[in-house]
Amino acid sequence: MIANEIKRKIRNIVGLENAIDSTEECFGYSYDSSFVPMSPENIPDLVVIPSTTEEISAVMAIANEYGIPVTPRGTASGRTGGSIPVCGGISLALHRMTKIIEFDEGNMMITVEAGVRTIDVYNFCAERGLFFPPDPASWKYATIGGNVGENAGGMRAVKYGVTSNYVMGLEVVLADGSIINTGGKAIKNVTGYNLTQLFTGSEGTLCVITKVLLRLIPMPKARNTLQLMFPSLDNACKTIHKMLISGVVPAAAELMDKISIQAVARHRKLEIDSSIEACVILEIDGETNADLEKQAKQIQAIANEFRVLEVRIAASQQEVDDIWSIRRGLSSAIGAMAPNRFGEDISVPRNAFPETVGLIRKIAEKYNLTIAVYGHAGDGNIHPSVLCDLSKPGEEQRVHDAVNEIFSAALSVGGTLSGEHGIGITKRPHITKALGEAGVNALQMVKQSFDPKGILNPNKIW
Amino acid sequence: MIANEIKRKIRNIVGLENAIDSTEECFGYSYDSSFVPMSPENIPDLVVIPSTTEEISAVMAIANEYGIPVTPRGTASGRTGGSIPVCGGISLALHRMTKIIEFDEGNMMITVEAGVRTIDVYNFCAERGLFFPPDPASWKYATIGGNVGENAGGMRAVKYGVTSNYVMGLEVVLADGSIINTGGKAIKNVTGYNLTQLFTGSEGTLCVITKVLLRLIPMPKARNTLQLMFPSLDNACKTIHKMLISGVVPAAAELMDKISIQAVARHRKLEIDSSIEACVILEIDGETNADLEKQAKQIQAIANEFRVLEVRIAASQQEVDDIWSIRRGLSSAIGAMAPNRFGEDISVPRNAFPETVGLIRKIAEKYNLTIAVYGHAGDGNIHPSVLCDLSKPGEEQRVHDAVNEIFSAALSVGGTLSGEHGIGITKRPHITKALGEAGVNALQMVKQSFDPKGILNPNKIW
């Protein structure tokens, strides 16, 4: 509960209409795009929708003074419950902060407010010949602040890296309301600790990100798409590995296992050759069409070594769209296979991809569950989807145990709990297993130093 | 002073011969490669030379218990005094920790102990077809632990980034002796805060780095070198900018101003056309010689637009070595121009390079000093060298004031105090000007959380 006196102070800062406390309106801020079930306990006491950094600073100073929890929020497209206000208090929604502050063509950088959607950053830059590569699946909805807060990834990470690789600097508001700027436009910068990277991926627990300085790269002039069908997952993985080690780096390298392929086939009423065990979709890019042809030839030669069954090189934009619509429609196709689905996001050393998929298959057998596996094979980021029917007795526990074992499998091969979704609420129980007690202590020490009262996005990460 | 009782405890851990306290031997650990003058006050009380992480952990636990300062040290090739034990106590020298622990060809990664020299990492990987790009000028001497501690850069940063871009994970010992591992081999990894990047560049103030996990990339199969002479610095900068924005990214792009060129000419007794105001040396790389020819052609066309006076494309390894020996010999050539020299390391947004050089020239005029300017033009990292004779009355103060103004100039164009040398001792007085009080507070909060007694490399950074 927030006292009326405090609400009044906050309304004085952001305006009456931007500090909402009716239960009906607050309800929409109690859940996100994760599998965390809705609960009235997660309804915030107050939704605050600021329009400037100064307003956020003033609101944080009040929250800090009175010990009110503050959960920052973009468009809540996160997958681990990061923006759910589990301790009540303030839901700080940044969707009004959508200004593109500066486009610096000379230095190939852009400064935007945290509430700008990722796709809008991409389009704005693309129209000017520059490329902002991170493309998380949610990029049409997700805000850039959320992407930085979670260090989002996407399909192009294999060649171009994730969000953190593009963040040059941040403007943030700390728990006590102070505003600081980190990093800057100097490409080499070793002035003080790298707070920019510390805050990137800190899931709203250390600060509120208000502005982001991003570097851009030249837009590749030519792009094409390839679809490769393999007789085994192992051969598909080996092809990708050999490509990368040969210096043929695709812009995206997506892999789907047999269950995923079957899900798509069923969904789209396609006939698929039963000997196909894995599908790889590659985006290649370069300066000229000749570059692309050369890369496609190299890829084909490597794939042949690993007995590729079918190589399709898109001959038109229509065919490109066709191939990608398979990958893009995968999540819904898999979702349609069962009443419930839990999508996970483990990340393993790239060459442990086949071993990890093998472990996941054993887990599926042990618990008699269907688990579809797809992911970003180029960077070892796997999305296992556990298909289930929670109305069946005992199913929920089995799914829970299976997911636990999937995390253990990832850690056993030197991998980690999350490649791009963050820890949030859903992976909290596993963090000590991943980082050790001394590791979690170190995170908590950092948290304690930035947010001694623990008001920023409490009960997340650990 | 460290009590004999404590020394005995430490000798029990590392062995008698690895805990030195004779003034003569300790003297060698009182200075580094910076311009900080030697002083008997900087002689450590004890030099400890451990051989394992466990020994470091045990030594740190003792140091923490008794509040003894600990200054970690690689080979002391740093330029800002980072490894000088200004508060006495222990100089913790890691040069015995030189094991290459694992070469993981499958994941293109290598794990090494902190004391391995950078050139040895490069050579070990190069022999196996893989490339570790960071090449700070000191790479023949500098240890990898020191490089990570300072987030070293080098000439190849324009295309390949700096040390931090290759650090996937760390083993570190915290102030209290606890050992933690950060990051790992998973390329996408958002499990907890990014401590790997927080520790990279933390200048030995947050932890002792004991092991480093580095990612590698395929070694380019072809390389060549170009030398371009321009009628103005501005034209040289514009050529580099246009190259980068066109997607022609050289592996290195070094720039020298007229004073630097003259220094080399004098040193090597060469005749240089007096209309030449700037020299650019480029390394280009690719998969084939045809790739190189194409790049060289593109670069030549862009340089022509900016009235390049001379383009030299190396036709043999001999010519490559010739051109680079100019750049590599630059520091000594400049050093030979005056009895004393202060080499600085500012970093600015890339397109502010010409403006910054202009500001430095004005500062040189104002203080009647010769300042040579060279640097990594591709990434905005400038090394101004103030040439002087400290035996002249008043000269020291003038140099001091000029250096101060150089820092202010860097900040005024949105740049920063250091691109690759760190803050250490020499730039401490300027850090608040660069980061603001709230920014420095944030750094101090982090420091306080990891090292509450302030024993790790005290009196550095701020």
PDB file of N, CA, C and O in Angstrom, chain A residues 106-107 154 157 180 188-191 193 205-206 218 241 347 350-351 376 379 381 416-420 422 438 443 445-446 449-450 462, chain B residues 106-107 154 157 180 188-191 193 205-206 241 347 349-351 376 379 381 416-420 422 438 443 445-446 449-450 462:
ATOM      1  N   GLY A 106      27.935  10.620 -38.418  1.00  0.00           N
ATOM      2  CA  GLY A 106      29.388  10.671 -38.481  1.00  0.00           C
ATOM      3  C   GLY A 106      30.044   9.571 -37.657  1.00  0.00           C
ATOM      4  O   GLY A 106      30.998   8.947 -38.095  1.00  0.00           O
ATOM      5  N   ASN A 107      29.513   9.340 -36.467  1.00  0.00           N
ATOM      6  CA  ASN A 107      30.090   8.300 -35.616  1.00  0.00           C
ATOM      7  C   ASN A 107      29.322   6.987 -35.696  1.00  0.00           C
ATOM      8  O   ASN A 107      29.620   6.050 -34.965  1.00  0.00           O
ATOM      9  N   GLY A 154      18.763 -12.786 -30.119  1.00  0.00           N
ATOM     10  CA  GLY A 154      18.085 -12.913 -31.400  1.00  0.00           C
ATOM     11  C   GLY A 154      18.860 -13.795 -32.348  1.00  0.00           C
ATOM     12  O   GLY A 154      19.874 -14.403 -31.984  1.00  0.00           O
ATOM     13  N   ALA A 157      22.746 -13.079 -33.714  1.00  0.00           N
ATOM     14  CA  ALA A 157      23.841 -13.023 -32.740  1.00  0.00           C
ATOM     15  C   ALA A 157      25.071 -13.783 -33.212  1.00  0.00           C
ATOM     16  O   ALA A 157      26.194 -13.413 -32.869  1.00  0.00           O
ATOM     17  N   ILE A 180      23.080   9.116 -13.575  1.00  0.00           N
ATOM     18  CA  ILE A 180      24.463   9.051 -14.059  1.00  0.00           C
ATOM     19  C   ILE A 180      24.506   8.630 -15.520  1.00  0.00           C
ATOM     20  O   ILE A 180      23.592   7.999 -16.037  1.00  0.00           O
ATOM     21  N   LYS A 188      37.210   3.322 -27.788  1.00  0.00           N
ATOM     22  CA  LYS A 188      38.035   2.769 -26.729  1.00  0.00           C
ATOM     23  C   LYS A 188      37.807   3.629 -25.494  1.00  0.00           C
ATOM     24  O   LYS A 188      37.967   4.846 -25.554  1.00  0.00           O
ATOM     25  N   ASN A 189      37.474   3.000 -24.384  1.00  0.00           N
ATOM     26  CA  ASN A 189      37.120   3.776 -23.203  1.00  0.00           C
ATOM     27  C   ASN A 189      37.385   2.948 -21.955  1.00  0.00           C
ATOM     28  O   ASN A 189      36.701   1.966 -21.689  1.00  0.00           O
ATOM     29  N   VAL A 190      38.414   3.323 -21.217  1.00  0.00           N
ATOM     30  CA  VAL A 190      38.716   2.587 -19.984  1.00  0.00           C
ATOM     31  C   VAL A 190      38.761   3.526 -18.780  1.00  0.00           C
ATOM     32  O   VAL A 190      39.557   3.355 -17.876  1.00  0.00           O
ATOM     33  N   THR A 191      37.874   4.524 -18.799  1.00  0.00           N
ATOM     34  CA  THR A 191      37.789   5.467 -17.685  1.00  0.00           C
ATOM     35  C   THR A 191      36.830   4.918 -16.632  1.00  0.00           C
ATOM     36  O   THR A 191      35.625   5.053 -16.754  1.00  0.00           O
ATOM     37  N   TYR A 193      35.224   1.764 -13.971  1.00  0.00           N
ATOM     38  CA  TYR A 193      34.648   0.432 -14.206  1.00  0.00           C
ATOM     39  C   TYR A 193      33.621   0.483 -15.336  1.00  0.00           C
ATOM     40  O   TYR A 193      32.987   1.502 -15.572  1.00  0.00           O
ATOM     41  N   THR A 205      17.313  -4.405 -11.721  1.00  0.00           N
ATOM     42  CA  THR A 205      17.563  -4.516 -10.277  1.00  0.00           C
ATOM     43  C   THR A 205      18.602  -3.534  -9.762  1.00  0.00           C
ATOM     44  O   THR A 205      18.765  -3.385  -8.557  1.00  0.00           O
ATOM     45  N   LEU A 206      19.330  -2.882 -10.676  1.00  0.00           N
ATOM     46  CA  LEU A 206      20.386  -1.955 -10.238  1.00  0.00           C
ATOM     47  C   LEU A 206      20.061  -0.501 -10.536  1.00  0.00           C
ATOM     48  O   LEU A 206      20.594   0.398  -9.892  1.00  0.00           O
ATOM     49  N   PRO A 218      27.529  -0.546 -40.920  1.00  0.00           N
ATOM     50  CA  PRO A 218      26.958  -0.360 -42.257  1.00  0.00           C
ATOM     51  C   PRO A 218      25.986  -1.500 -42.589  1.00  0.00           C
ATOM     52  O   PRO A 218      26.218  -2.648 -42.208  1.00  0.00           O
ATOM     53  N   HIS A 241      29.424 -25.887 -37.317  1.00  0.00           N
ATOM     54  CA  HIS A 241      30.736 -25.677 -36.689  1.00  0.00           C
ATOM     55  C   HIS A 241      31.838 -25.517 -37.735  1.00  0.00           C
ATOM     56  O   HIS A 241      32.656 -24.588 -37.657  1.00  0.00           O
ATOM     57  N   SER A 347      21.740 -22.041 -22.749  1.00  0.00           N
ATOM     58  CA  SER A 347      22.817 -21.668 -23.661  1.00  0.00           C
ATOM     59  C   SER A 347      24.033 -22.514 -23.300  1.00  0.00           C
ATOM     60  O   SER A 347      24.382 -22.617 -22.128  1.00  0.00           O
ATOM     61  N   ARG A 350      29.172 -23.926 -27.973  1.00  0.00           N
ATOM     62  CA  ARG A 350      28.584 -24.271 -29.262  1.00  0.00           C
ATOM     63  C   ARG A 350      28.758 -25.727 -29.638  1.00  0.00           C
ATOM     64  O   ARG A 350      27.845 -26.352 -30.154  1.00  0.00           O
ATOM     65  N   ASN A 351      29.927 -26.282 -29.355  1.00  0.00           N
ATOM     66  CA  ASN A 351      30.106 -27.663 -29.791  1.00  0.00           C
ATOM     67  C   ASN A 351      29.468 -28.685 -28.848  1.00  0.00           C
ATOM     68  O   ASN A 351      29.496 -29.876 -29.126  1.00  0.00           O
ATOM     69  N   HIS A 376      19.356 -21.268 -31.756  1.00  0.00           N
ATOM     70  CA  HIS A 376      20.360 -20.533 -32.506  1.00  0.00           C
ATOM     71  C   HIS A 376      21.641 -21.355 -32.471  1.00  0.00           C
ATOM     72  O   HIS A 376      22.505 -21.140 -31.608  1.00  0.00           O
ATOM     73  N   ASP A 379      25.285 -20.024 -32.068  1.00  0.00           N
ATOM     74  CA  ASP A 379      25.825 -19.520 -30.808  1.00  0.00           C
ATOM     75  C   ASP A 379      25.461 -20.385 -29.607  1.00  0.00           C
ATOM     76  O   ASP A 379      25.632 -19.967 -28.468  1.00  0.00           O
ATOM     77  N   ASN A 381      22.649 -21.348 -28.333  1.00  0.00           N
ATOM     78  CA  ASN A 381      21.465 -20.954 -27.555  1.00  0.00           C
ATOM     79  C   ASN A 381      20.284 -21.844 -27.969  1.00  0.00           C
ATOM     80  O   ASN A 381      19.808 -21.782 -29.090  1.00  0.00           O
ATOM     81  N   THR A 416      24.862 -22.480 -19.474  1.00  0.00           N
ATOM     82  CA  THR A 416      24.279 -21.573 -18.498  1.00  0.00           C
ATOM     83  C   THR A 416      22.752 -21.573 -18.577  1.00  0.00           C
ATOM     84  O   THR A 416      22.170 -22.131 -19.513  1.00  0.00           O
ATOM     85  N   LEU A 417      22.111 -20.969 -17.567  1.00  0.00           N
ATOM     86  CA  LEU A 417      20.660 -21.041 -17.436  1.00  0.00           C
ATOM     87  C   LEU A 417      19.905 -20.268 -18.504  1.00  0.00           C
ATOM     88  O   LEU A 417      18.770 -20.575 -18.816  1.00  0.00           O
ATOM     89  N   SER A 418      20.530 -19.221 -18.992  1.00  0.00           N
ATOM     90  CA  SER A 418      19.798 -18.358 -19.908  1.00  0.00           C
ATOM     91  C   SER A 418      20.724 -17.726 -20.927  1.00  0.00           C
ATOM     92  O   SER A 418      21.783 -17.205 -20.565  1.00  0.00           O
ATOM     93  N   GLY A 419      20.316 -17.802 -22.162  1.00  0.00           N
ATOM     94  CA  GLY A 419      21.089 -17.185 -23.227  1.00  0.00           C
ATOM     95  C   GLY A 419      20.614 -15.779 -23.535  1.00  0.00           C
ATOM     96  O   GLY A 419      21.396 -14.913 -23.908  1.00  0.00           O
ATOM     97  N   GLU A 420      19.294 -15.562 -23.403  1.00  0.00           N
ATOM     98  CA  GLU A 420      18.796 -14.247 -23.795  1.00  0.00           C
ATOM     99  C   GLU A 420      17.534 -13.812 -23.049  1.00  0.00           C
ATOM    100  O   GLU A 420      17.094 -12.688 -23.225  1.00  0.00           O
ATOM    101  N   GLY A 422      17.112 -13.954 -19.599  1.00  0.00           N
ATOM    102  CA  GLY A 422      17.358 -13.494 -18.234  1.00  0.00           C
ATOM    103  C   GLY A 422      16.891 -14.511 -17.197  1.00  0.00           C
ATOM    104  O   GLY A 422      16.352 -15.577 -17.536  1.00  0.00           O
ATOM    105  N   ALA A 438      29.471 -18.297  -3.684  1.00  0.00           N
ATOM    106  CA  ALA A 438      30.343 -17.114  -3.730  1.00  0.00           C
ATOM    107  C   ALA A 438      29.950 -16.230  -4.910  1.00  0.00           C
ATOM    108  O   ALA A 438      29.988 -14.995  -4.815  1.00  0.00           O
ATOM    109  N   LEU A 443      27.051 -11.087  -6.702  1.00  0.00           N
ATOM    110  CA  LEU A 443      25.943 -10.329  -7.304  1.00  0.00           C
ATOM    111  C   LEU A 443      25.208  -9.529  -6.232  1.00  0.00           C
ATOM    112  O   LEU A 443      24.863  -8.357  -6.426  1.00  0.00           O
ATOM    113  N   MET A 445      26.336  -8.436  -3.446  1.00  0.00           N
ATOM    114  CA  MET A 445      27.143  -7.306  -2.972  1.00  0.00           C
ATOM    115  C   MET A 445      26.951  -6.105  -3.892  1.00  0.00           C
ATOM    116  O   MET A 445      26.832  -4.973  -3.438  1.00  0.00           O
ATOM    117  N   VAL A 446      26.941  -6.387  -5.201  1.00  0.00           N
ATOM    118  CA  VAL A 446      26.739  -5.291  -6.160  1.00  0.00           C
ATOM    119  C   VAL A 446      25.360  -4.680  -5.960  1.00  0.00           C
ATOM    120  O   VAL A 446      25.197  -3.452  -5.884  1.00  0.00           O
ATOM    121  N   SER A 449      25.178  -2.485  -2.970  1.00  0.00           N
ATOM    122  CA  SER A 449      25.854  -1.194  -3.066  1.00  0.00           C
ATOM    123  C   SER A 449      25.022  -0.186  -3.861  1.00  0.00           C
ATOM    124  O   SER A 449      25.013   0.990  -3.549  1.00  0.00           O
ATOM    125  N   PHE A 450      24.317  -0.651  -4.885  1.00  0.00           N
ATOM    126  CA  PHE A 450      23.531   0.284  -5.692  1.00  0.00           C
ATOM    127  C   PHE A 450      22.139   0.540  -5.119  1.00  0.00           C
ATOM    128  O   PHE A 450      21.525   1.553  -5.418  1.00  0.00           O
ATOM    129  N   TRP A 462      17.743 -13.721  -7.737  1.00  0.00           N
ATOM    130  CA  TRP A 462      18.068 -14.702  -6.683  1.00  0.00           C
ATOM    131  C   TRP A 462      16.996 -14.679  -5.617  1.00  0.00           C
ATOM    132  O   TRP A 462      16.202 -13.781  -5.563  1.00  0.00           O
TER     133      TRP A 462
ATOM    134  N   GLY B 106      37.312 -26.864 -30.580  1.00  0.00           N
ATOM    135  CA  GLY B 106      35.908 -27.000 -30.987  1.00  0.00           C
ATOM    136  C   GLY B 106      35.128 -25.716 -30.769  1.00  0.00           C
ATOM    137  O   GLY B 106      34.331 -25.318 -31.616  1.00  0.00           O
ATOM    138  N   ASN B 107      35.350 -25.078 -29.636  1.00  0.00           N
ATOM    139  CA  ASN B 107      34.631 -23.835 -29.354  1.00  0.00           C
ATOM    140  C   ASN B 107      35.465 -22.597 -29.664  1.00  0.00           C
ATOM    141  O   ASN B 107      35.032 -21.483 -29.391  1.00  0.00           O
ATOM    142  N   GLY B 154      45.136  -1.645 -28.634  1.00  0.00           N
ATOM    143  CA  GLY B 154      46.110  -1.931 -29.676  1.00  0.00           C
ATOM    144  C   GLY B 154      45.637  -1.450 -31.022  1.00  0.00           C
ATOM    145  O   GLY B 154      44.607  -0.793 -31.144  1.00  0.00           O
ATOM    146  N   ALA B 157      42.186  -2.760 -32.991  1.00  0.00           N
ATOM    147  CA  ALA B 157      40.888  -2.537 -32.365  1.00  0.00           C
ATOM    148  C   ALA B 157      39.839  -2.043 -33.351  1.00  0.00           C
ATOM    149  O   ALA B 157      38.657  -2.324 -33.197  1.00  0.00           O
ATOM    150  N   ILE B 180      35.907 -16.879  -7.327  1.00  0.00           N
ATOM    151  CA  ILE B 180      34.682 -17.045  -8.126  1.00  0.00           C
ATOM    152  C   ILE B 180      35.026 -17.140  -9.605  1.00  0.00           C
ATOM    153  O   ILE B 180      36.068 -16.686 -10.065  1.00  0.00           O
ATOM    154  N   LYS B 188      26.014 -16.858 -25.704  1.00  0.00           N
ATOM    155  CA  LYS B 188      24.970 -16.012 -25.125  1.00  0.00           C
ATOM    156  C   LYS B 188      24.846 -16.387 -23.661  1.00  0.00           C
ATOM    157  O   LYS B 188      24.653 -17.564 -23.345  1.00  0.00           O
ATOM    158  N   ASN B 189      24.927 -15.415 -22.787  1.00  0.00           N
ATOM    159  CA  ASN B 189      24.939 -15.724 -21.368  1.00  0.00           C
ATOM    160  C   ASN B 189      24.401 -14.543 -20.582  1.00  0.00           C
ATOM    161  O   ASN B 189      25.044 -13.503 -20.499  1.00  0.00           O
ATOM    162  N   VAL B 190      23.204 -14.692 -20.042  1.00  0.00           N
ATOM    163  CA  VAL B 190      22.633 -13.594 -19.243  1.00  0.00           C
ATOM    164  C   VAL B 190      22.255 -14.075 -17.851  1.00  0.00           C
ATOM    165  O   VAL B 190      21.262 -13.642 -17.270  1.00  0.00           O
ATOM    166  N   THR B 191      23.080 -14.971 -17.296  1.00  0.00           N
ATOM    167  CA  THR B 191      22.833 -15.475 -15.954  1.00  0.00           C
ATOM    168  C   THR B 191      23.531 -14.571 -14.943  1.00  0.00           C
ATOM    169  O   THR B 191      24.727 -14.694 -14.715  1.00  0.00           O
ATOM    170  N   TYR B 193      24.559 -10.644 -13.191  1.00  0.00           N
ATOM    171  CA  TYR B 193      25.237  -9.446 -13.700  1.00  0.00           C
ATOM    172  C   TYR B 193      26.508  -9.833 -14.453  1.00  0.00           C
ATOM    173  O   TYR B 193      27.126 -10.849 -14.170  1.00  0.00           O
ATOM    174  N   THR B 205      41.596  -3.275  -8.740  1.00  0.00           N
ATOM    175  CA  THR B 205      41.005  -2.696  -7.536  1.00  0.00           C
ATOM    176  C   THR B 205      39.834  -3.504  -6.990  1.00  0.00           C
ATOM    177  O   THR B 205      39.365  -3.243  -5.890  1.00  0.00           O
ATOM    178  N   LEU B 206      39.319  -4.457  -7.789  1.00  0.00           N
ATOM    179  CA  LEU B 206      38.153  -5.231  -7.327  1.00  0.00           C
ATOM    180  C   LEU B 206      38.482  -6.686  -7.035  1.00  0.00           C
ATOM    181  O   LEU B 206      37.758  -7.339  -6.291  1.00  0.00           O
ATOM    182  N   HIS B 241      37.156   7.782 -42.225  1.00  0.00           N
ATOM    183  CA  HIS B 241      35.732   7.740 -41.918  1.00  0.00           C
ATOM    184  C   HIS B 241      34.915   7.188 -43.086  1.00  0.00           C
ATOM    185  O   HIS B 241      34.063   6.310 -42.913  1.00  0.00           O
ATOM    186  N   SER B 347      40.814   9.418 -25.780  1.00  0.00           N
ATOM    187  CA  SER B 347      39.986   8.713 -26.759  1.00  0.00           C
ATOM    188  C   SER B 347      38.749   9.563 -27.022  1.00  0.00           C
ATOM    189  O   SER B 347      38.114  10.039 -26.077  1.00  0.00           O
ATOM    190  N   PRO B 349      35.183  10.518 -29.796  1.00  0.00           N
ATOM    191  CA  PRO B 349      34.331   9.979 -30.869  1.00  0.00           C
ATOM    192  C   PRO B 349      35.108  10.077 -32.187  1.00  0.00           C
ATOM    193  O   PRO B 349      35.788  11.085 -32.424  1.00  0.00           O
ATOM    194  N   ARG B 350      35.004   9.077 -33.016  1.00  0.00           N
ATOM    195  CA  ARG B 350      35.915   8.992 -34.155  1.00  0.00           C
ATOM    196  C   ARG B 350      35.903  10.236 -35.029  1.00  0.00           C
ATOM    197  O   ARG B 350      36.941  10.695 -35.483  1.00  0.00           O
ATOM    198  N   ASN B 351      34.718  10.793 -35.250  1.00  0.00           N
ATOM    199  CA  ASN B 351      34.719  11.947 -36.159  1.00  0.00           C
ATOM    200  C   ASN B 351      35.152  13.261 -35.493  1.00  0.00           C
ATOM    201  O   ASN B 351      35.222  14.289 -36.142  1.00  0.00           O
ATOM    202  N   HIS B 376      45.331   5.765 -33.105  1.00  0.00           N
ATOM    203  CA  HIS B 376      44.514   4.780 -33.796  1.00  0.00           C
ATOM    204  C   HIS B 376      43.292   5.517 -34.353  1.00  0.00           C
ATOM    205  O   HIS B 376      42.246   5.569 -33.717  1.00  0.00           O
ATOM    206  N   ASP B 379      39.617   4.214 -34.448  1.00  0.00           N
ATOM    207  CA  ASP B 379      38.760   4.143 -33.269  1.00  0.00           C
ATOM    208  C   ASP B 379      38.851   5.377 -32.381  1.00  0.00           C
ATOM    209  O   ASP B 379      38.381   5.355 -31.250  1.00  0.00           O
ATOM    210  N   ASN B 381      41.298   6.837 -30.859  1.00  0.00           N
ATOM    211  CA  ASN B 381      42.234   6.791 -29.721  1.00  0.00           C
ATOM    212  C   ASN B 381      43.520   7.541 -30.097  1.00  0.00           C
ATOM    213  O   ASN B 381      44.255   7.129 -30.981  1.00  0.00           O
ATOM    214  N   THR B 416      36.996  10.771 -23.750  1.00  0.00           N
ATOM    215  CA  THR B 416      37.273  10.275 -22.409  1.00  0.00           C
ATOM    216  C   THR B 416      38.770  10.309 -22.105  1.00  0.00           C
ATOM    217  O   THR B 416      39.592  10.559 -23.001  1.00  0.00           O
ATOM    218  N   LEU B 417      39.119  10.125 -20.822  1.00  0.00           N
ATOM    219  CA  LEU B 417      40.491  10.300 -20.359  1.00  0.00           C
ATOM    220  C   LEU B 417      41.457   9.255 -20.873  1.00  0.00           C
ATOM    221  O   LEU B 417      42.653   9.497 -20.962  1.00  0.00           O
ATOM    222  N   SER B 418      40.928   8.056 -21.121  1.00  0.00           N
ATOM    223  CA  SER B 418      41.833   6.982 -21.481  1.00  0.00           C
ATOM    224  C   SER B 418      41.167   6.007 -22.424  1.00  0.00           C
ATOM    225  O   SER B 418      40.033   5.572 -22.203  1.00  0.00           O
ATOM    226  N   GLY B 419      41.878   5.682 -23.484  1.00  0.00           N
ATOM    227  CA  GLY B 419      41.377   4.697 -24.431  1.00  0.00           C
ATOM    228  C   GLY B 419      41.846   3.299 -24.109  1.00  0.00           C
ATOM    229  O   GLY B 419      41.139   2.323 -24.342  1.00  0.00           O
ATOM    230  N   GLU B 420      43.071   3.203 -23.594  1.00  0.00           N
ATOM    231  CA  GLU B 420      43.598   1.857 -23.378  1.00  0.00           C
ATOM    232  C   GLU B 420      44.616   1.758 -22.250  1.00  0.00           C
ATOM    233  O   GLU B 420      45.048   0.664 -21.929  1.00  0.00           O
ATOM    234  N   GLY B 422      44.171   3.064 -19.046  1.00  0.00           N
ATOM    235  CA  GLY B 422      43.569   3.087 -17.715  1.00  0.00           C
ATOM    236  C   GLY B 422      43.810   4.418 -16.999  1.00  0.00           C
ATOM    237  O   GLY B 422      44.458   5.320 -17.533  1.00  0.00           O
ATOM    238  N   ALA B 438      28.435  11.941  -9.146  1.00  0.00           N
ATOM    239  CA  ALA B 438      27.554  10.774  -9.006  1.00  0.00           C
ATOM    240  C   ALA B 438      28.182   9.555  -9.679  1.00  0.00           C
ATOM    241  O   ALA B 438      28.071   8.430  -9.190  1.00  0.00           O
ATOM    242  N   LEU B 443      31.210   4.254  -8.861  1.00  0.00           N
ATOM    243  CA  LEU B 443      32.394   3.397  -8.877  1.00  0.00           C
ATOM    244  C   LEU B 443      32.810   3.034  -7.450  1.00  0.00           C
ATOM    245  O   LEU B 443      33.151   1.883  -7.153  1.00  0.00           O
ATOM    246  N   MET B 445      30.974   2.879  -4.834  1.00  0.00           N
ATOM    247  CA  MET B 445      30.027   1.942  -4.218  1.00  0.00           C
ATOM    248  C   MET B 445      30.391   0.515  -4.614  1.00  0.00           C
ATOM    249  O   MET B 445      30.345  -0.408  -3.794  1.00  0.00           O
ATOM    250  N   VAL B 446      30.749   0.329  -5.878  1.00  0.00           N
ATOM    251  CA  VAL B 446      31.128  -1.010  -6.335  1.00  0.00           C
ATOM    252  C   VAL B 446      32.391  -1.460  -5.600  1.00  0.00           C
ATOM    253  O   VAL B 446      32.474  -2.573  -5.079  1.00  0.00           O
ATOM    254  N   SER B 449      31.730  -2.506  -2.111  1.00  0.00           N
ATOM    255  CA  SER B 449      31.046  -3.783  -1.934  1.00  0.00           C
ATOM    256  C   SER B 449      32.005  -4.959  -2.107  1.00  0.00           C
ATOM    257  O   SER B 449      31.888  -5.964  -1.429  1.00  0.00           O
ATOM    258  N   PHE B 450      32.975  -4.831  -3.009  1.00  0.00           N
ATOM    259  CA  PHE B 450      33.899  -5.949  -3.234  1.00  0.00           C
ATOM    260  C   PHE B 450      35.090  -5.932  -2.290  1.00  0.00           C
ATOM    261  O   PHE B 450      35.707  -6.960  -2.055  1.00  0.00           O
ATOM    262  N   TRP B 462      40.568   6.767  -8.351  1.00  0.00           N
ATOM    263  CA  TRP B 462      40.039   8.034  -7.800  1.00  0.00           C
ATOM    264  C   TRP B 462      40.774   8.419  -6.549  1.00  0.00           C
ATOM    265  O   TRP B 462      41.497   7.630  -5.997  1.00  0.00           O
TER     266      TRP B 462
END
